[in-house]
Steps between C-alpha positions, in 0.01 A plus 500: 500500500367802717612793623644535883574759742771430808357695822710522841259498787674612809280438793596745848280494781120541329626684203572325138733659253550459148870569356308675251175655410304238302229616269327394156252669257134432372435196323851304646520149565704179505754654707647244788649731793734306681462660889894414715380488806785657742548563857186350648445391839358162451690187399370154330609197775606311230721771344658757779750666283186553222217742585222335276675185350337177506630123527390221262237388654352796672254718348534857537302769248447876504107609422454870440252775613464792263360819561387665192505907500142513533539333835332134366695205645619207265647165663662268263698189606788523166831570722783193484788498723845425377778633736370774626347641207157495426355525202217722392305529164361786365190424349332753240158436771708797686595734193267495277192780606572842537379455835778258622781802467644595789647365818481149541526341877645164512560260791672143461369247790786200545333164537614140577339217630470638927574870433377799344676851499481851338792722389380845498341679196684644242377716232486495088339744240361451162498819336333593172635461156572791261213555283517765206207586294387222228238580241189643689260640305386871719142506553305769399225647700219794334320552756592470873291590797640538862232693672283849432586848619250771472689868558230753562644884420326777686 
C-alpha cells in the first residue's frame, strides 16, 4: 500500500491550476499524485466526452518534464492514464539533497500512437524538514588567525 494525493488540474487558455497548493518536505517519497485533468481543449477521438481517456486497445501515456529549482531539467516517462487522471510518482531522486528544495517545474506531455501534446506547466515544492539540534560536539579553536593589523600611534 502507498500513500496518494488527489490533484484537480483545471486547464484555461495556457494557464494550469491546481485546486490546491501541493507541496512535500526533504527526504519524501512513495507518494502517487493523482493529476484530474479538467477543462482542456483537446479531446481523445475515441473518447469525446473524456479529455485524456483511452480505449482498449489504444495506447495513450503521460511522460513528464521536471524542472528542478536549480533550473536542471529531468524527463522521465512514469505517467499512466486512467480517465483523465494521470498518475505521478514521487521519487526520493527529487527530495532527497538539500539542493533539490524549492520550486519544482513540471510538465506532463500526452502521447498515443499518432499524437503528442503538452498541458501547460504546473508547479510543486519540496520544502525542508524541521531539524533541531542532535548531539554535536562544539569545536574548540586556541588559536585563530584572520589577517594582521599593525596600528602605528604618533
Amino acid at each position: 500500500m502507498s500513500l496518494s494525493r488527489n490533484v484537480t488540474v483545471k486547464i484555461i487558455k495556457n494557464k494550469a491550476r491546481l485546486d490546491s497548493k501541493l507541496y512535500f518536505y526533504e527526504k519524501d517519497y512513495g507518494v502517487t499524485i493523482n493529476f484530474l485533468i479538467q477543462e482542456y481543449q483537446f479531446r481523445y477521438d475515441k473518447n469525446p466526452t473524456g479529455i485524456l481517456s483511452s480505449i482498449n486497445d489504444d495506447v495513450l501515456y503521460a511522460y513528464t518534464t521536471i524542472v528542478n529549482p536549480m533550473g536542471m531539467e529531468l524527463t522521465r516517462q512514469n505517467g499512466t492514464i486512467v480517465d483523465d487522471v494521470i498518475q505521478f510518482v514521487l521519487t526520493d531522486d527529487l527530495t532527497d539533497e538539500l539542493n533539490e528544495i524549492g520550486i519544482y517545474k513540471l510538465q506532463f506531455h500526452i502521447k498515443c500512437e499518432h499524437s503528442e501534446i503538452s498541458i501547460p506547466p504546473i508547479e510543486f515544492e519540496i520544502k525542508e524538514r524541521l531539524k533541531g539540534i542532535t548531539d554535536i560536539i562544539p569545536a574548540i579553536v586556541e588559536t585563530a588567525v584572520v589577517g594582521k593589523s599593525i596600528i602605528e600611534e604618533e
